[in-house]
mmCIF file of C-alpha atoms (C1' of nucleotides) in Angstrom:
data_model
loop_
_atom_site.group_PDB
_atom_site.id
_atom_site.type_symbol
_atom_site.label_atom_id
_atom_site.label_comp_id
_atom_site.label_asym_id
_atom_site.label_seq_id
_atom_site.Cartn_x
_atom_site.Cartn_y
_atom_site.Cartn_z
ATOM 1 C CA MET A 1 2.762 -13.033 -12.254
ATOM 2 C CA ARG A 2 1.645 -16.622 -11.698
ATOM 3 C CA VAL A 3 -1.730 -15.385 -10.524
ATOM 4 C CA ILE A 4 -2.153 -13.287 -13.636
ATOM 5 C CA ALA A 5 -1.103 -16.238 -15.775
ATOM 6 C CA ARG A 6 -3.596 -18.550 -14.113
ATOM 7 C CA GLU A 7 -6.353 -15.995 -14.551
ATOM 8 C CA VAL A 8 -5.546 -15.842 -18.263
ATOM 9 C CA GLY A 9 -5.348 -19.626 -18.437
ATOM 10 C CA VAL A 10 -1.682 -19.865 -19.223
ATOM 11 C CA GLN A 11 1.659 -20.649 -17.612
ATOM 12 C CA ALA A 12 3.706 -17.850 -16.068
ATOM 13 C CA GLY A 13 6.488 -18.017 -18.618
ATOM 14 C CA ALA A 14 4.093 -17.427 -21.504
ATOM 15 C CA LEU A 15 3.400 -13.906 -20.255
ATOM 16 C CA TYR A 16 6.869 -12.893 -21.322
ATOM 17 C CA ASN A 17 5.838 -13.167 -24.967
ATOM 18 C CA TYR A 18 3.799 -10.021 -24.323
ATOM 19 C CA ILE A 19 5.658 -8.028 -21.671
ATOM 20 C CA PRO A 20 9.380 -7.573 -21.122
ATOM 21 C CA ASP A 21 8.972 -7.659 -17.331
ATOM 22 C CA LYS A 22 6.645 -6.931 -14.423
ATOM 23 C CA GLN A 23 7.955 -3.420 -13.956
ATOM 24 C CA THR A 24 6.926 -2.494 -17.491
ATOM 25 C CA LEU A 25 3.528 -4.111 -17.007
ATOM 26 C CA LEU A 26 2.816 -2.106 -13.868
ATOM 27 C CA HIS A 27 4.090 1.069 -15.441
ATOM 28 C CA GLU A 28 1.886 0.625 -18.513
ATOM 29 C CA LEU A 29 -1.149 -0.216 -16.393
ATOM 30 C CA MET A 30 -0.715 2.963 -14.382
ATOM 31 C CA ARG A 31 0.019 5.114 -17.407
ATOM 32 C CA ASP A 32 -2.974 3.782 -19.334
ATOM 33 C CA HIS A 33 -5.140 4.365 -16.283
ATOM 34 C CA LEU A 34 -4.024 7.967 -15.963
ATOM 35 C CA LEU A 35 -4.248 8.661 -19.688
ATOM 36 C CA GLU A 36 -7.793 7.350 -19.668
ATOM 37 C CA LEU A 37 -8.493 9.544 -16.655
ATOM 38 C CA HIS A 38 -7.232 12.626 -18.478
ATOM 39 C CA GLU A 39 -9.211 11.762 -21.566
ATOM 40 C CA ALA A 40 -12.407 11.136 -19.623
ATOM 41 C CA VAL A 41 -12.180 14.293 -17.529
ATOM 42 C CA GLY A 42 -12.151 16.468 -20.658
ATOM 43 C CA PRO A 43 -15.903 17.120 -20.834
ATOM 44 C CA CYS A 44 -15.824 18.397 -17.248
ATOM 45 C CA LEU A 45 -13.597 21.303 -18.237
ATOM 46 C CA VAL A 46 -16.087 23.507 -20.061
ATOM 47 C CA GLY A 47 -18.482 26.125 -18.750
ATOM 48 C CA ALA A 48 -18.470 28.324 -15.686
ATOM 49 C CA ALA A 49 -16.318 27.305 -12.746
ATOM 50 C CA PRO A 50 -19.089 26.054 -10.447
ATOM 51 C CA ALA A 51 -20.568 23.840 -13.167
ATOM 52 C CA ARG A 52 -17.120 22.532 -14.011
ATOM 53 C CA LEU A 53 -16.413 21.774 -10.386
ATOM 54 C CA GLU A 54 -19.686 19.940 -9.947
ATOM 55 C CA ALA A 55 -18.998 17.872 -13.058
ATOM 56 C CA PHE A 56 -15.502 17.158 -11.790
ATOM 57 C CA VAL A 57 -16.685 15.985 -8.381
ATOM 58 C CA ARG A 58 -19.268 13.636 -9.846
ATOM 59 C CA PHE A 59 -16.853 12.404 -12.485
ATOM 60 C CA HIS A 60 -14.008 11.680 -10.107
ATOM 61 C CA ILE A 61 -16.204 9.616 -7.819
ATOM 62 C CA ALA A 62 -17.793 7.628 -10.637
ATOM 63 C CA PHE A 63 -14.561 7.073 -12.556
ATOM 64 C CA HIS A 64 -12.654 5.754 -9.586
ATOM 65 C CA HIS A 65 -15.561 3.708 -8.348
ATOM 66 C CA ALA A 66 -15.662 1.898 -11.695
ATOM 67 C CA ARG A 67 -11.954 1.011 -11.512
ATOM 68 C CA PRO A 68 -11.141 -0.168 -8.000
ATOM 69 C CA ASP A 69 -8.322 -2.436 -9.192
ATOM 70 C CA ALA A 70 -6.561 0.301 -11.136
ATOM 71 C CA VAL A 71 -6.880 2.648 -8.180
ATOM 72 C CA PHE A 72 -5.516 -0.009 -5.862
ATOM 73 C CA ILE A 73 -2.513 -0.710 -8.084
ATOM 74 C CA ALA A 74 -1.815 2.976 -8.639
ATOM 75 C CA TYR A 75 -1.698 3.396 -4.876
ATOM 76 C CA MET A 76 0.017 0.229 -3.774
ATOM 77 C CA GLU A 77 2.633 -0.346 -6.445
ATOM 78 C CA LEU A 78 3.751 3.241 -6.906
ATOM 79 C CA ARG A 79 6.821 2.704 -4.759
ATOM 80 C CA ASN A 80 7.969 -0.296 -6.773
ATOM 81 C CA LEU A 81 8.507 1.768 -9.912
ATOM 82 C CA THR A 82 11.821 2.756 -11.419
ATOM 83 C CA PRO A 83 12.662 6.384 -10.665
ATOM 84 C CA GLU A 84 12.026 7.286 -14.307
ATOM 85 C CA ASN A 85 8.727 5.427 -14.434
ATOM 86 C CA PHE A 86 7.737 6.903 -11.086
ATOM 87 C CA ALA A 87 8.480 10.398 -12.356
ATOM 88 C CA GLU A 88 6.256 9.953 -15.391
ATOM 89 C CA ILE A 89 3.329 8.601 -13.368
ATOM 90 C CA GLU A 90 3.777 11.289 -10.743
ATOM 91 C CA GLY A 91 3.779 13.911 -13.489
ATOM 92 C CA LEU A 92 0.513 12.658 -14.926
ATOM 93 C CA ARG A 93 -1.073 12.665 -11.507
ATOM 94 C CA ARG A 94 0.141 16.177 -10.823
ATOM 95 C CA ARG A 95 -1.290 17.391 -14.088
ATOM 96 C CA TYR A 96 -4.654 16.005 -13.030
ATOM 97 C CA GLU A 97 -4.427 17.776 -9.688
ATOM 98 C CA GLN A 98 -3.539 20.982 -11.512
ATOM 99 C CA LEU A 99 -6.721 20.757 -13.539
ATOM 100 C CA LEU A 100 -8.661 21.050 -10.300
ATOM 101 C CA ALA A 101 -6.399 23.785 -8.959
ATOM 102 C CA GLU A 102 -6.882 25.801 -12.145
ATOM 103 C CA MET A 103 -10.617 25.273 -11.887
ATOM 104 C CA LEU A 104 -10.594 26.665 -8.372
ATOM 105 C CA HIS A 105 -8.424 29.553 -9.520
ATOM 106 C CA ALA A 106 -10.906 30.400 -12.272
ATOM 107 C CA GLY A 107 -13.766 30.236 -9.785
ATOM 108 C CA VAL A 108 -11.972 32.608 -7.443
ATOM 109 C CA GLU A 109 -11.416 35.071 -10.287
ATOM 110 C CA GLU A 110 -15.054 34.778 -11.271
ATOM 111 C CA GLY A 111 -15.963 35.671 -7.714
ATOM 112 C CA ALA A 112 -17.778 32.380 -7.258
ATOM 113 C CA PHE A 113 -15.206 30.608 -5.121
ATOM 114 C CA SER A 114 -13.179 31.418 -2.074
ATOM 115 C CA VAL A 115 -10.453 29.103 -0.841
ATOM 116 C CA PRO A 116 -7.519 29.638 1.489
ATOM 117 C CA ASP A 117 -5.117 28.211 -1.102
ATOM 118 C CA GLU A 118 -5.966 26.790 -4.496
ATOM 119 C CA LYS A 119 -3.306 24.088 -4.452
ATOM 120 C CA VAL A 120 -4.060 22.978 -0.909
ATOM 121 C CA ALA A 121 -7.786 23.009 -1.579
ATOM 122 C CA SER A 122 -7.298 20.846 -4.657
ATOM 123 C CA MET A 123 -5.319 18.281 -2.662
ATOM 124 C CA ALA A 124 -7.978 18.280 0.042
ATOM 125 C CA ILE A 125 -10.803 17.798 -2.424
ATOM 126 C CA ILE A 126 -9.081 15.026 -4.356
ATOM 127 C CA ALA A 127 -8.182 13.171 -1.166
ATOM 128 C CA MET A 128 -11.720 13.385 0.066
ATOM 129 C CA LEU A 129 -13.175 12.231 -3.257
ATOM 130 C CA THR A 130 -10.737 9.363 -3.718
ATOM 131 C CA GLY A 131 -11.486 8.295 -0.160
ATOM 132 C CA VAL A 132 -14.943 7.217 -1.243
ATOM 133 C CA ASN A 133 -13.383 4.071 -2.666
ATOM 134 C CA THR A 134 -12.258 2.973 0.802
ATOM 135 C CA TRP A 135 -15.726 2.781 2.325
ATOM 136 C CA PHE A 136 -18.438 2.867 -0.329
ATOM 137 C CA ARG A 137 -20.122 -0.457 -1.052
ATOM 138 C CA GLU A 138 -22.614 -0.976 -3.820
ATOM 139 C CA ASP A 139 -25.010 -2.850 -1.542
ATOM 140 C CA GLY A 140 -24.925 -0.318 1.273
ATOM 141 C CA ARG A 141 -27.344 2.250 2.586
ATOM 142 C CA LEU A 142 -26.587 4.788 -0.134
ATOM 143 C CA SER A 143 -26.453 4.690 -3.909
ATOM 144 C CA LEU A 144 -23.507 6.096 -5.804
ATOM 145 C CA GLY A 145 -25.758 8.924 -6.926
ATOM 146 C CA ASP A 146 -26.531 9.756 -3.314
ATOM 147 C CA VAL A 147 -22.844 9.896 -2.535
ATOM 148 C CA GLN A 148 -22.134 12.078 -5.548
ATOM 149 C CA ASN A 149 -24.829 14.494 -4.437
ATOM 150 C CA MET A 150 -23.538 14.627 -0.881
ATOM 151 C CA TYR A 151 -19.940 15.160 -1.895
ATOM 152 C CA TRP A 152 -20.887 17.856 -4.359
ATOM 153 C CA GLN A 153 -22.854 19.635 -1.657
ATOM 154 C CA MET A 154 -19.921 19.445 0.748
ATOM 155 C CA VAL A 155 -17.382 20.570 -1.836
ATOM 156 C CA ALA A 156 -19.647 23.387 -2.949
ATOM 157 C CA ARG A 157 -19.913 24.691 0.597
ATOM 158 C CA MET A 158 -16.214 24.289 1.124
ATOM 159 C CA VAL A 159 -15.207 26.499 -1.785
ATOM 160 C CA SER A 160 -18.153 28.853 -2.131
ATOM 161 C CA VAL A 161 -17.949 32.500 -1.224
ATOM 162 C CA SER A 162 -19.393 32.938 2.241
ATOM 163 C CA GLY A 163 -23.044 32.168 2.429
ATOM 164 C CA THR A 164 -23.765 31.303 -1.171
ATOM 165 C CA VAL A 165 -24.513 27.675 -1.764
ATOM 166 C CA SER A 166 -25.818 27.100 -5.248
ATOM 167 C CA SER A 167 -28.312 24.302 -4.623
ATOM 168 C CA MET B 1 12.656 -8.364 9.651
ATOM 169 C CA ARG B 2 16.319 -8.249 8.616
ATOM 170 C CA VAL B 3 16.051 -4.503 8.045
ATOM 171 C CA ILE B 4 14.584 -3.986 11.493
ATOM 172 C CA ALA B 5 17.320 -6.178 12.985
ATOM 173 C CA ARG B 6 20.046 -4.232 11.221
ATOM 174 C CA GLU B 7 18.553 -0.953 12.402
ATOM 175 C CA VAL B 8 18.627 -2.247 15.970
ATOM 176 C CA GLY B 9 22.154 -3.562 15.502
ATOM 177 C CA VAL B 10 21.350 -7.215 15.839
ATOM 178 C CA GLN B 11 20.854 -10.355 13.779
ATOM 179 C CA ALA B 12 17.395 -11.223 12.490
ATOM 180 C CA GLY B 13 17.021 -14.299 14.663
ATOM 181 C CA ALA B 14 17.540 -12.292 17.843
ATOM 182 C CA LEU B 15 14.287 -10.440 17.262
ATOM 183 C CA TYR B 16 12.392 -13.592 18.090
ATOM 184 C CA ASN B 17 13.418 -13.263 21.727
ATOM 185 C CA TYR B 18 10.995 -10.343 21.845
ATOM 186 C CA ILE B 19 8.219 -11.111 19.349
ATOM 187 C CA PRO B 20 6.567 -14.419 18.476
ATOM 188 C CA ASP B 21 6.315 -13.450 14.799
ATOM 189 C CA LYS B 22 5.992 -10.598 12.339
ATOM 190 C CA GLN B 23 2.221 -10.743 12.306
ATOM 191 C CA THR B 24 2.089 -10.049 16.040
ATOM 192 C CA LEU B 25 4.611 -7.238 15.693
ATOM 193 C CA LEU B 26 2.563 -5.491 13.022
ATOM 194 C CA HIS B 27 -0.628 -6.022 14.949
ATOM 195 C CA GLU B 28 0.849 -4.552 18.120
ATOM 196 C CA LEU B 29 2.333 -1.608 16.266
ATOM 197 C CA MET B 30 -1.034 -0.770 14.765
ATOM 198 C CA ARG B 31 -2.936 -1.302 17.999
ATOM 199 C CA ASP B 32 -0.519 0.827 20.011
ATOM 200 C CA HIS B 33 -0.750 3.520 17.365
ATOM 201 C CA LEU B 34 -4.531 3.553 17.481
ATOM 202 C CA LEU B 35 -4.683 3.399 21.278
ATOM 203 C CA GLU B 36 -2.338 6.367 21.462
ATOM 204 C CA LEU B 37 -4.546 8.120 18.937
ATOM 205 C CA HIS B 38 -7.623 7.556 21.073
ATOM 206 C CA GLU B 39 -5.834 8.690 24.179
ATOM 207 C CA ALA B 40 -4.489 11.832 22.545
ATOM 208 C CA VAL B 41 -7.775 12.861 20.959
ATOM 209 C CA GLY B 42 -9.468 12.985 24.344
ATOM 210 C CA PRO B 43 -8.892 16.690 25.066
ATOM 211 C CA CYS B 44 -10.553 17.536 21.745
ATOM 212 C CA LEU B 45 -13.871 16.133 22.899
ATOM 213 C CA VAL B 46 -14.955 18.860 25.317
ATOM 214 C CA GLY B 47 -16.838 22.075 24.729
ATOM 215 C CA ALA B 48 -19.257 23.184 22.060
ATOM 216 C CA ALA B 49 -19.307 21.309 18.775
ATOM 217 C CA PRO B 50 -17.536 23.939 16.646
ATOM 218 C CA ALA B 51 -14.678 24.251 19.139
ATOM 219 C CA ARG B 52 -14.428 20.475 19.375
ATOM 220 C CA LEU B 53 -14.341 20.146 15.608
ATOM 221 C CA GLU B 54 -11.643 22.760 15.253
ATOM 222 C CA ALA B 55 -9.551 21.036 17.890
ATOM 223 C CA PHE B 56 -10.099 17.730 16.161
ATOM 224 C CA VAL B 57 -9.017 19.035 12.763
ATOM 225 C CA ARG B 58 -5.840 20.566 14.128
ATOM 226 C CA PHE B 59 -5.139 17.508 16.249
ATOM 227 C CA HIS B 60 -5.589 14.977 13.469
ATOM 228 C CA ILE B 61 -3.233 16.814 11.152
ATOM 229 C CA ALA B 62 -0.548 17.285 13.798
ATOM 230 C CA PHE B 63 -0.790 13.780 15.224
ATOM 231 C CA HIS B 64 -0.487 12.049 11.870
ATOM 232 C CA HIS B 65 2.213 14.394 10.672
ATOM 233 C CA ALA B 66 4.317 13.437 13.677
ATOM 234 C CA ARG B 67 3.972 9.704 12.928
ATOM 235 C CA PRO B 68 4.434 9.158 9.206
ATOM 236 C CA ASP B 69 5.826 5.646 9.684
ATOM 237 C CA ALA B 70 2.932 4.469 11.828
ATOM 238 C CA VAL B 71 0.461 5.934 9.341
ATOM 239 C CA PHE B 72 2.276 4.228 6.494
ATOM 240 C CA ILE B 73 2.246 0.849 8.202
ATOM 241 C CA ALA B 74 -1.367 1.168 9.250
ATOM 242 C CA TYR B 75 -2.261 1.796 5.633
ATOM 243 C CA MET B 76 0.064 -0.578 3.832
ATOM 244 C CA GLU B 77 0.095 -3.647 6.054
ATOM 245 C CA LEU B 78 -3.580 -3.714 6.965
ATOM 246 C CA ARG B 79 -4.281 -6.448 4.422
ATOM 247 C CA ASN B 80 -1.570 -8.714 5.781
ATOM 248 C CA LEU B 81 -3.318 -9.107 9.124
ATOM 249 C CA THR B 82 -5.102 -12.191 10.385
ATOM 250 C CA PRO B 83 -8.885 -11.798 10.125
ATOM 251 C CA GLU B 84 -9.099 -11.522 13.917
ATOM 252 C CA ASN B 85 -6.287 -8.972 14.127
ATOM 253 C CA PHE B 86 -7.770 -7.073 11.212
ATOM 254 C CA ALA B 87 -11.141 -6.961 12.912
ATOM 255 C CA GLU B 88 -9.678 -5.468 16.071
ATOM 256 C CA ILE B 89 -7.731 -2.786 14.207
ATOM 257 C CA GLU B 90 -10.703 -2.011 12.007
ATOM 258 C CA GLY B 91 -12.855 -1.670 15.112
ATOM 259 C CA LEU B 92 -10.492 0.815 16.710
ATOM 260 C CA ARG B 93 -10.397 2.844 13.533
ATOM 261 C CA ARG B 94 -14.147 2.824 13.259
ATOM 262 C CA ARG B 95 -14.494 4.035 16.836
ATOM 263 C CA TYR B 96 -12.249 6.967 15.956
ATOM 264 C CA GLU B 97 -14.378 7.783 12.929
ATOM 265 C CA GLN B 98 -17.457 7.594 15.121
ATOM 266 C CA LEU B 99 -16.028 10.220 17.439
ATOM 267 C CA LEU B 100 -16.069 12.634 14.524
ATOM 268 C CA ALA B 101 -19.501 11.506 13.389
ATOM 269 C CA GLU B 102 -20.889 12.057 16.876
ATOM 270 C CA MET B 103 -19.265 15.477 16.982
ATOM 271 C CA LEU B 104 -20.984 16.392 13.727
ATOM 272 C CA HIS B 105 -24.256 15.014 15.073
ATOM 273 C CA ALA B 106 -23.973 17.171 18.182
ATOM 274 C CA GLY B 107 -23.217 20.192 16.049
ATOM 275 C CA VAL B 108 -26.272 19.569 13.917
ATOM 276 C CA GLU B 109 -28.447 19.322 17.019
ATOM 277 C CA GLU B 110 -26.926 22.532 18.371
ATOM 278 C CA GLY B 111 -27.901 24.184 15.113
ATOM 279 C CA ALA B 112 -24.285 25.019 14.360
ATOM 280 C CA PHE B 113 -23.636 22.402 11.678
ATOM 281 C CA SER B 114 -25.399 21.194 8.589
ATOM 282 C CA VAL B 115 -24.186 18.137 6.713
ATOM 283 C CA PRO B 116 -25.858 15.891 4.174
ATOM 284 C CA ASP B 117 -24.987 12.802 6.218
ATOM 285 C CA GLU B 118 -22.983 12.664 9.422
ATOM 286 C CA LYS B 119 -21.272 9.372 8.660
ATOM 287 C CA VAL B 120 -20.394 10.323 5.096
ATOM 288 C CA ALA B 121 -19.181 13.730 6.179
ATOM 289 C CA SER B 122 -16.948 12.166 8.796
ATOM 290 C CA MET B 123 -15.373 9.868 6.203
ATOM 291 C CA ALA B 124 -14.861 12.797 3.866
ATOM 292 C CA ILE B 125 -13.237 14.942 6.526
ATOM 293 C CA ILE B 126 -10.947 12.194 7.781
ATOM 294 C CA ALA B 127 -9.835 11.299 4.266
ATOM 295 C CA MET B 128 -9.071 14.900 3.502
ATOM 296 C CA LEU B 129 -7.157 15.407 6.756
ATOM 297 C CA THR B 130 -5.158 12.210 6.466
ATOM 298 C CA GLY B 131 -4.339 13.163 2.891
ATOM 299 C CA VAL B 132 -2.111 15.948 4.194
ATOM 300 C CA ASN B 133 0.540 13.333 4.894
ATOM 301 C CA THR B 134 0.834 12.510 1.199
ATOM 302 C CA TRP B 135 1.898 15.958 0.054
ATOM 303 C CA PHE B 136 2.978 18.123 3.002
ATOM 304 C CA ARG B 137 6.712 18.625 3.386
ATOM 305 C CA GLU B 138 8.305 20.402 6.303
ATOM 306 C CA ASP B 139 10.561 22.456 4.044
ATOM 307 C CA GLY B 140 7.815 23.545 1.686
ATOM 308 C CA ARG B 141 5.998 26.798 1.081
ATOM 309 C CA LEU B 142 3.675 26.385 4.061
ATOM 310 C CA SER B 143 4.155 25.654 7.735
ATOM 311 C CA LEU B 144 2.129 22.981 9.469
ATOM 312 C CA GLY B 145 0.291 25.763 11.269
ATOM 313 C CA ASP B 146 -0.669 27.298 7.938
ATOM 314 C CA VAL B 147 -2.027 23.989 6.786
ATOM 315 C CA GLN B 148 -3.960 23.478 10.004
ATOM 316 C CA ASN B 149 -5.535 26.908 9.598
ATOM 317 C CA MET B 150 -6.470 26.273 5.987
ATOM 318 C CA TYR B 151 -7.978 22.876 6.647
ATOM 319 C CA TRP B 152 -9.942 24.175 9.587
ATOM 320 C CA GLN B 153 -11.317 26.974 7.444
ATOM 321 C CA MET B 154 -12.312 24.506 4.715
ATOM 322 C CA VAL B 155 -13.875 22.053 7.138
ATOM 323 C CA ALA B 156 -15.715 24.839 8.932
ATOM 324 C CA ARG B 157 -17.261 26.013 5.697
ATOM 325 C CA MET B 158 -18.084 22.502 4.684
ATOM 326 C CA VAL B 159 -20.155 21.744 7.767
ATOM 327 C CA SER B 160 -21.424 25.146 8.817
ATOM 328 C CA VAL B 161 -25.026 26.144 8.488
ATOM 329 C CA SER B 162 -25.365 28.177 5.308
ATOM 330 C CA GLY B 163 -23.609 31.475 5.424
ATOM 331 C CA THR B 164 -22.133 31.330 8.899
ATOM 332 C CA VAL B 165 -18.404 30.918 8.985
ATOM 333 C CA SER B 166 -17.008 31.507 12.434
ATOM 334 C CA SER B 167 -13.675 33.106 11.631
ATOM 335 C "C1'" DA C 1 35.782 -18.936 40.456
ATOM 336 C "C1'" DC C 2 31.947 -21.143 39.003
ATOM 337 C "C1'" DG C 3 27.684 -22.113 36.952
ATOM 338 C "C1'" DC C 4 23.318 -20.633 35.259
ATOM 339 C "C1'" DT C 5 20.432 -18.050 32.537
ATOM 340 C "C1'" DA C 6 19.435 -14.903 29.134
ATOM 341 C "C1'" DA C 7 20.756 -13.096 24.763
ATOM 342 C "C1'" DC C 8 22.993 -13.283 20.201
ATOM 343 C "C1'" DT C 9 25.015 -15.457 16.222
ATOM 344 C "C1'" DG C 10 25.251 -17.652 11.830
ATOM 345 C "C1'" DA C 11 23.706 -20.937 9.117
ATOM 346 C "C1'" DA C 12 20.078 -23.271 7.465
ATOM 347 C "C1'" DC C 13 14.964 -24.436 6.201
ATOM 348 C "C1'" DG C 14 10.912 -24.015 3.182
ATOM 349 C "C1'" DC C 15 8.490 -21.207 0.449
ATOM 350 C "C1'" DG C 16 7.234 -17.672 -2.909
ATOM 351 C "C1'" DT C 17 8.902 -14.497 -6.218
ATOM 352 C "C1'" DG C 18 10.253 -12.737 -11.142
ATOM 353 C "C1'" DT C 19 12.505 -14.514 -14.892
ATOM 354 C "C1'" DT C 20 14.815 -17.691 -18.367
ATOM 355 C "C1'" DC C 21 15.179 -21.389 -21.641
ATOM 356 C "C1'" DA C 22 15.228 -25.800 -24.003
ATOM 357 C "C1'" DT C 23 11.564 -28.336 -25.704
ATOM 358 C "C1'" DA C 24 7.087 -29.207 -27.598
ATOM 359 C "C1'" DT C 25 2.919 -27.851 -30.080
ATOM 360 C "C1'" DC C 26 0.151 -25.605 -33.398
ATOM 361 C "C1'" DC C 27 -1.090 -23.535 -37.690
ATOM 362 C "C1'" DA C 28 -0.736 -21.189 -41.871
ATOM 363 C "C1'" DA C 29 2.151 -20.385 -46.193
ATOM 364 C "C1'" DG C 30 4.787 -22.456 -49.910
ATOM 365 C "C1'" DC D 1 3.232 -32.665 -47.172
ATOM 366 C "C1'" DT D 2 6.666 -29.910 -45.528
ATOM 367 C "C1'" DT D 3 8.421 -26.154 -43.162
ATOM 368 C "C1'" DG D 4 8.964 -22.067 -40.381
ATOM 369 C "C1'" DG D 5 7.541 -18.873 -37.143
ATOM 370 C "C1'" DA D 6 4.768 -17.863 -33.361
ATOM 371 C "C1'" DT D 7 3.313 -19.467 -29.008
ATOM 372 C "C1'" DA D 8 2.963 -22.465 -24.814
ATOM 373 C "C1'" DT D 9 5.028 -25.539 -21.540
ATOM 374 C "C1'" DG D 10 7.368 -26.985 -17.381
ATOM 375 C "C1'" DA D 11 11.331 -27.177 -15.122
ATOM 376 C "C1'" DA D 12 14.881 -24.644 -13.408
ATOM 377 C "C1'" DC D 13 17.510 -20.352 -11.676
ATOM 378 C "C1'" DA D 14 18.729 -16.898 -8.216
ATOM 379 C "C1'" DC D 15 17.049 -14.304 -4.725
ATOM 380 C "C1'" DG D 16 14.466 -12.552 -0.719
ATOM 381 C "C1'" DC D 17 11.406 -13.633 2.799
ATOM 382 C "C1'" DG D 18 9.919 -15.186 7.754
ATOM 383 C "C1'" DT D 19 11.396 -18.389 10.840
ATOM 384 C "C1'" DT D 20 14.127 -21.988 13.487
ATOM 385 C "C1'" DC D 21 17.899 -23.833 16.087
ATOM 386 C "C1'" DA D 22 22.331 -25.658 17.713
ATOM 387 C "C1'" DG D 23 26.176 -23.488 19.376
ATOM 388 C "C1'" DT D 24 28.604 -19.412 21.286
ATOM 389 C "C1'" DT D 25 28.980 -15.471 24.269
ATOM 390 C "C1'" DA D 26 28.135 -12.322 28.148
ATOM 391 C "C1'" DG D 27 26.919 -11.098 32.724
ATOM 392 C "C1'" DC D 28 25.197 -11.770 37.220
ATOM 393 C "C1'" DG D 29 24.343 -14.159 41.796
ATOM 394 C "C1'" DT D 30 26.409 -17.215 44.933
#
DNA sequence: ACGCTAACTGAACGCGTGTTCATATCCAAG
DNA sequence: CTTGGATATGAACACGCGTTCAGTTAGCGT
């Protein structure tokens, strides 16, 4: 709280003219983050399953790379939430995971995808995509575009029907 | 500290007959965890690349599933380490990641694997495997064996030369 | 039985935390 | 010019943390 206050150029007590308490602040930060995520992922949800999946992979990497602080807070402070607040945040995150699971399901029905389990595959993909944030550095060997391409290629192979890799 | 003491059935001060401070305790916990990891992964490093990779996938999932507390601490308390302690832990973790990267490299040279980038692929695979700990529950729909099978299938597809999936 | 050492207690310390509140300051409306 | 409401201050609070230490206890060798 005092760090936030200093960064805003104010004393700690003054923050409480704008937030009831820290719990609410964290909860609203996480909720806003996830609502923005849901809003921004919208355009990725149109078209055939493979195109949707490719858009999703690239989007997820870019979106989370642009918001390292929000991702950090969402990960680190999740356990400090009230049970009710935790439930809401968890629900929003699950809905996001379901978007991917439904995408995989559609791809399987289209005959384009093949996965051992749609839910498990969605968890695996999201974990692997979110993991980019832990190692990718802007000034490294690879550009973000490179990484997006590589991850899309790996995901495509992972879920494609045997032997068909689109690009 | 007081929680640990209570769990051991002792007062907090008594702990300091065994550890100099909390920092050292955390550091030793993490180092022991990673040394055990390196020791246990050994048997996975023999044979042809595909067999090694399969063993590695199954091993990583099982090993981390059996040690949720150690995994949690290694993740959560990493930032509270002294720079020197952090460097040592980070080094051990990087050596583990390199084992996988070298395995992928060998597989590529054998003509069995194809990945966009060995280092990136190793980060992706490890993130996806470690992610199992965040959602898998013993009493859920799937057994750990099921999950191991599914993840091996996904990883195999992800790194296999186009169109060849072993099982 | 005695004494020595190792181990444990219980209280305290300094510090950092989230939060509150009486007081002061500013600025626009009457 | 006065006044009232919004906003900021700075000091204090209660609490939890890691850590220390003088004093107590327990157990073993002689």
